[in-house]
CSV table of C-alpha atoms in Angstrom, one decimal:
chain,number,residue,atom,x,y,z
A,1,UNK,CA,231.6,72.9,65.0
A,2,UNK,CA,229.0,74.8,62.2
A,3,UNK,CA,231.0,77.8,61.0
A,4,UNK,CA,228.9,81.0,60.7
A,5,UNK,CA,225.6,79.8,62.3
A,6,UNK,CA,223.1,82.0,62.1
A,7,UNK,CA,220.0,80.8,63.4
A,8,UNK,CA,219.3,77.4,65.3
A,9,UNK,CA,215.4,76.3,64.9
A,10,UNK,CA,213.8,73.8,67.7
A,11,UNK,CA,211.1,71.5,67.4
A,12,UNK,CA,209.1,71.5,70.5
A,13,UNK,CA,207.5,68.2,71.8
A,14,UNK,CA,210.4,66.1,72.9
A,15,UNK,CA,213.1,68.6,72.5
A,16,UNK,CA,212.0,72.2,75.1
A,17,UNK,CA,208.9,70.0,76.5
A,18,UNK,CA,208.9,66.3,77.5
A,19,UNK,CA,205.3,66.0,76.0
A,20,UNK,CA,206.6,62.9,73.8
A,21,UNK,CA,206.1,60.6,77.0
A,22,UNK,CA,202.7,61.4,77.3
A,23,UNK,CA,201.8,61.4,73.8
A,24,UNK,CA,203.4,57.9,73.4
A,25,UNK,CA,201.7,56.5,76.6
A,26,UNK,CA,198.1,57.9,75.1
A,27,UNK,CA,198.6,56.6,71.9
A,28,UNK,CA,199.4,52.9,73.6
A,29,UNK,CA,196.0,53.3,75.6
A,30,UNK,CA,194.0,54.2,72.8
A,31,UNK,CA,195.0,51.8,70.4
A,32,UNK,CA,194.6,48.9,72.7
A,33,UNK,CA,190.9,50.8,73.6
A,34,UNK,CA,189.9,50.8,69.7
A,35,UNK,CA,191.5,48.4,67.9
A,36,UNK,CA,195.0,48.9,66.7
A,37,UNK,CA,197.0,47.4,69.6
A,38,UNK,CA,200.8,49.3,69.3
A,39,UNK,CA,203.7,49.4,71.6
A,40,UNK,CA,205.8,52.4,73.0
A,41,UNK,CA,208.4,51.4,70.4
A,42,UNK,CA,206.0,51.2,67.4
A,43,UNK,CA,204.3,54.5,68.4
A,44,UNK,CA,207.9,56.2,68.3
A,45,UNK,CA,208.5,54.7,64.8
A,46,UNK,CA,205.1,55.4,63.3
A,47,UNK,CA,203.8,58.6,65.4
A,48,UNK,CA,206.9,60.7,66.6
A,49,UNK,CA,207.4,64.1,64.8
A,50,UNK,CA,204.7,63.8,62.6
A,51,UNK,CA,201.4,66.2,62.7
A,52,UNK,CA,198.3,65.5,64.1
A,53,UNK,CA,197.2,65.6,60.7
A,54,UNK,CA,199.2,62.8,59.2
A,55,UNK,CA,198.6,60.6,62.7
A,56,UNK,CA,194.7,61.1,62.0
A,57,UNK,CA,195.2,60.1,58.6
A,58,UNK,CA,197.3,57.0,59.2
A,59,UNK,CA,194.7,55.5,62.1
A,60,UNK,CA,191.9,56.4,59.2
A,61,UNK,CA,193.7,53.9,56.9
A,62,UNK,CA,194.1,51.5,59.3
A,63,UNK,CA,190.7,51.5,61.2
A,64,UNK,CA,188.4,54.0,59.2
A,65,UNK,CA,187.4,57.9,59.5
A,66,UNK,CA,184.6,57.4,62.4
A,67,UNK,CA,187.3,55.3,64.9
A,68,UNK,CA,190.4,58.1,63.6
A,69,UNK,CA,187.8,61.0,64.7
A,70,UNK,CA,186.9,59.6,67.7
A,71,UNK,CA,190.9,58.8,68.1
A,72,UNK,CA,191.8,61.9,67.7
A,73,UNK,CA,189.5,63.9,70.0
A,74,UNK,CA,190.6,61.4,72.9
A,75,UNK,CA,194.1,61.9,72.2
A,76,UNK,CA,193.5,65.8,72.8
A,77,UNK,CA,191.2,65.6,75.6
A,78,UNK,CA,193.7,63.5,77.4
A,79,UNK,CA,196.9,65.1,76.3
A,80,UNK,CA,195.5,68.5,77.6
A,81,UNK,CA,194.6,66.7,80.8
A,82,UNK,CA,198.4,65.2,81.4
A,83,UNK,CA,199.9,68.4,80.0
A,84,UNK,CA,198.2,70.3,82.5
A,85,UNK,CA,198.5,68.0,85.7
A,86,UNK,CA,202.5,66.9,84.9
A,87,UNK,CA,204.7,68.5,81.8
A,88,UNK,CA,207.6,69.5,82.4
A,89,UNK,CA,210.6,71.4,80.1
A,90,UNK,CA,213.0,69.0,78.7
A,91,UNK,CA,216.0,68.1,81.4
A,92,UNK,CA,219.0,71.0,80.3
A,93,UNK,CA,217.5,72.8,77.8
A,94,UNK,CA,217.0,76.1,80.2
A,95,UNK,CA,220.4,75.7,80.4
A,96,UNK,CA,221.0,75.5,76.6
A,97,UNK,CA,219.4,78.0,75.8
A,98,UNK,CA,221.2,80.6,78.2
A,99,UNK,CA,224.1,79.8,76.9
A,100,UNK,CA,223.5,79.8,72.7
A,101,UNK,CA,224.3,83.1,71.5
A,102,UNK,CA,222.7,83.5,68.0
A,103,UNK,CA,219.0,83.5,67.2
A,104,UNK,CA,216.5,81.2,67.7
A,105,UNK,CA,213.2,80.0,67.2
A,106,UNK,CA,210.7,76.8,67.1
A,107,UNK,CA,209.4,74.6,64.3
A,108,UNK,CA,206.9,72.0,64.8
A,109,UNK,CA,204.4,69.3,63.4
A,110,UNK,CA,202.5,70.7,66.3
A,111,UNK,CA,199.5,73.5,66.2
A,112,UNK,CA,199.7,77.1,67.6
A,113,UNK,CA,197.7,76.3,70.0
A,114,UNK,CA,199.5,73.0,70.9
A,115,UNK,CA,202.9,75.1,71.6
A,116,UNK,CA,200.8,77.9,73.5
A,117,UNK,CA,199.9,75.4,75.7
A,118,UNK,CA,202.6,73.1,76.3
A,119,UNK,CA,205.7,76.1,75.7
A,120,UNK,CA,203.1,78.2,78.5
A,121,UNK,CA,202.8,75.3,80.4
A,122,UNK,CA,206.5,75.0,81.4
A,123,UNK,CA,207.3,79.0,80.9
A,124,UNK,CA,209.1,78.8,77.5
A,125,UNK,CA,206.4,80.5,75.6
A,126,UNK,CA,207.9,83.7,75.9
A,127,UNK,CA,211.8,83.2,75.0
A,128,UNK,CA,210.2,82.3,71.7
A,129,UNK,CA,207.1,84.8,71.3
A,130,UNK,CA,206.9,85.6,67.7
A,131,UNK,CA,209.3,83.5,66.3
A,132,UNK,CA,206.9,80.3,66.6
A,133,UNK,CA,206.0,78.6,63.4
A,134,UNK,CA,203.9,75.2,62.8
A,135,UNK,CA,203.2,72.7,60.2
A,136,UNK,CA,200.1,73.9,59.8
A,137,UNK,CA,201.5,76.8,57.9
A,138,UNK,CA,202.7,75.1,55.2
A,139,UNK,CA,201.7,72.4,52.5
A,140,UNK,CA,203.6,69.6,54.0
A,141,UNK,CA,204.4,68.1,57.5
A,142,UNK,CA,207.9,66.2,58.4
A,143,UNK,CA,209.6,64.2,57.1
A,144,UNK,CA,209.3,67.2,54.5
A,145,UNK,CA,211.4,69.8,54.9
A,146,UNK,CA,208.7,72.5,54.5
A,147,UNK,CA,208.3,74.0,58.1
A,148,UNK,CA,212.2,74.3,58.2
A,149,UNK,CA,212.3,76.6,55.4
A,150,UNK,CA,208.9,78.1,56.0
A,151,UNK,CA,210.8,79.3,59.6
A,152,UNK,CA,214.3,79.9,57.8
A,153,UNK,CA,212.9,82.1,55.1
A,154,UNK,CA,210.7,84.5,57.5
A,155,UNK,CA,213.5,84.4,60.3
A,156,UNK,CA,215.6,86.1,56.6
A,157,UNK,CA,218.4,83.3,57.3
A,158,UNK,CA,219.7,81.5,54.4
A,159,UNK,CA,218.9,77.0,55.0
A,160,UNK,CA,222.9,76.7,54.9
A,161,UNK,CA,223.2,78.7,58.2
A,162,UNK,CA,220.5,76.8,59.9
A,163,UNK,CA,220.5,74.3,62.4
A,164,UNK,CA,217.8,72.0,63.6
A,165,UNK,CA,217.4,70.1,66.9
A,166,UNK,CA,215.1,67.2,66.6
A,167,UNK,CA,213.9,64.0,68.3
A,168,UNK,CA,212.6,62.3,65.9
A,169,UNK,CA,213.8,60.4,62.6
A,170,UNK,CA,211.4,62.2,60.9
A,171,UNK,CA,212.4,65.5,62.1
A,172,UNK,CA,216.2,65.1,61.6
A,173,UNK,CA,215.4,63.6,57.5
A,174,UNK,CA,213.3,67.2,57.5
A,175,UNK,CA,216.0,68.9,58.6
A,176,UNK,CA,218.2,66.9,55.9
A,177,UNK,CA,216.2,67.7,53.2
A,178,UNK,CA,216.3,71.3,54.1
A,179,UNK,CA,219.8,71.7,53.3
A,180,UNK,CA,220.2,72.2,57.5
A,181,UNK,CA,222.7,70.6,60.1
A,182,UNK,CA,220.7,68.0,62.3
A,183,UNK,CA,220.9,67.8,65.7
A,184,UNK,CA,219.2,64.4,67.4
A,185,UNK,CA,218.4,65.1,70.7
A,186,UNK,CA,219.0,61.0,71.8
A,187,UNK,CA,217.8,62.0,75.3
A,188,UNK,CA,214.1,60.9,75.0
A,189,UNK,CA,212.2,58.4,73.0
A,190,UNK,CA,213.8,57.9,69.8
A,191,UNK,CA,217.0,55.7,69.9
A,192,UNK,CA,220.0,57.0,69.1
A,193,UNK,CA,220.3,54.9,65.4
A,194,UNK,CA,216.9,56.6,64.2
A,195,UNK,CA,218.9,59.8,64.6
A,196,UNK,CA,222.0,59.5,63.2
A,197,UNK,CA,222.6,59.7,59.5
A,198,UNK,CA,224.5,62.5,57.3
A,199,UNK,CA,224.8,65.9,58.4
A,200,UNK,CA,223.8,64.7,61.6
A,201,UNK,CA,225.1,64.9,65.3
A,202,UNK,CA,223.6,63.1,67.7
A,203,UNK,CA,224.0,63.8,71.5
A,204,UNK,CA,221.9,63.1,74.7
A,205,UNK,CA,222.5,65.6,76.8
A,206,UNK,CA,220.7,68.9,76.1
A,207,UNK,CA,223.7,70.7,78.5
A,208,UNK,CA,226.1,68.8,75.8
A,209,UNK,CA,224.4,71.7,72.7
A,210,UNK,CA,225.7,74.9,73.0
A,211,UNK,CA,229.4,73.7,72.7
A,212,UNK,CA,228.3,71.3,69.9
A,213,UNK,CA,227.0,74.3,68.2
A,214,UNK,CA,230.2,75.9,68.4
A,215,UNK,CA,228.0,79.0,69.9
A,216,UNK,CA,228.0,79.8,73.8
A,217,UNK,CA,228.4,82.7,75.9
């Protein structure tokens, strides 16, 4: 139980939508279509939580800046396609969130525009209009704890009353380095050992958070 919790920041993608199972199956297809054949598991290790910035930049070092551009505008195109045709919220986190009593808000590798989408897709967007931040705000992506404290300092909450729920290893070793409680959502992609670490709880049941919290209604 976190004693006086005063704010609990979510990623998005993988934790309020299940947009990681897309992403991971598009990343599979386009690496086998140009070059850099990867599995599911290896795109989880290498891709998950991390910007679109950082992903670019790691398929540029691997297969050059013409094959990363071409890369990344695929990946959109696509992801916009599935997004639109199948995404849904992550199973329980409606739920969750009804039941949490103190503030909250999102933090994610993602754009604005990403979360306007995929949040508006599944009709999150507005339990969280305005209290929305991305990576793209700040200097550094995950596994940096930048966006954390970038949403921390303009929600005015101190990192020591923070909490972040994350899917990813890199998210929870943002959170971490914040000076935040981690939550690993073990309910998706990432297994449950990529999660865990200090300062860390690891559940799979988004129904399972509020009481973990120590904050329901």
């Amino acid at each position: 139980m976190i004693r006086s919790l005063e704010l609990v920041i979510f990623d998005c993608d993988g934790v309020l939508v299940d947009s990681e199972r897309i992403a991971v199956g598009l990343q599979v297809e386009l690496g086998a279509a140009l070059g850099w054949p990867l599995t599911a598991e290896e795109v989880v290790a290498r891709f998950i939580g991390r910007s679109h910035a950082d992903i670019r930049a790691l398929v540029a070092a691997r297969l050059g800046e013409e094959t990363a551009s071409m890369w990344s505008k695929r990946f959109e195109e696509r992801h916009r396609e599935e997004v639109d045709s199948g995404l849904v919220a992550v199973d329980g986190i409606r739920e969750a969130l009804d039941a949490i009593t103190v503030p909250t808000c999102v933090a994610s590798s993602g754009s604005h525009d990403k979360m306007r989408h995929t949040l508006g897709r599944t009709g999150l967007y507005e339990r969280f209009a305005g209290r929305i931040f991305s990576a793209s705000e700040v200097p550094r992506a995950k596994p940096a704890p930048d966006v954390f404290l970038h949403a921390a300092r303009r929600m005015g909450v101190d990192p020591a009353a923070c909490a972040v729920v994350e899917d990813s290893g890199n998210g929870v070793r943002a959170a971490r380095s914040a000076g935040m409680r981690a939550f690993g959502y073990a309910g998706g992609l990432t297994p449950a050992a990529q999660l865990a670490g200090a300062d860390t709880v690891v559940f799979h049941d988004m129904r399972e958070l509020p009481a973990l919290l120590g904050t329901t209604s």
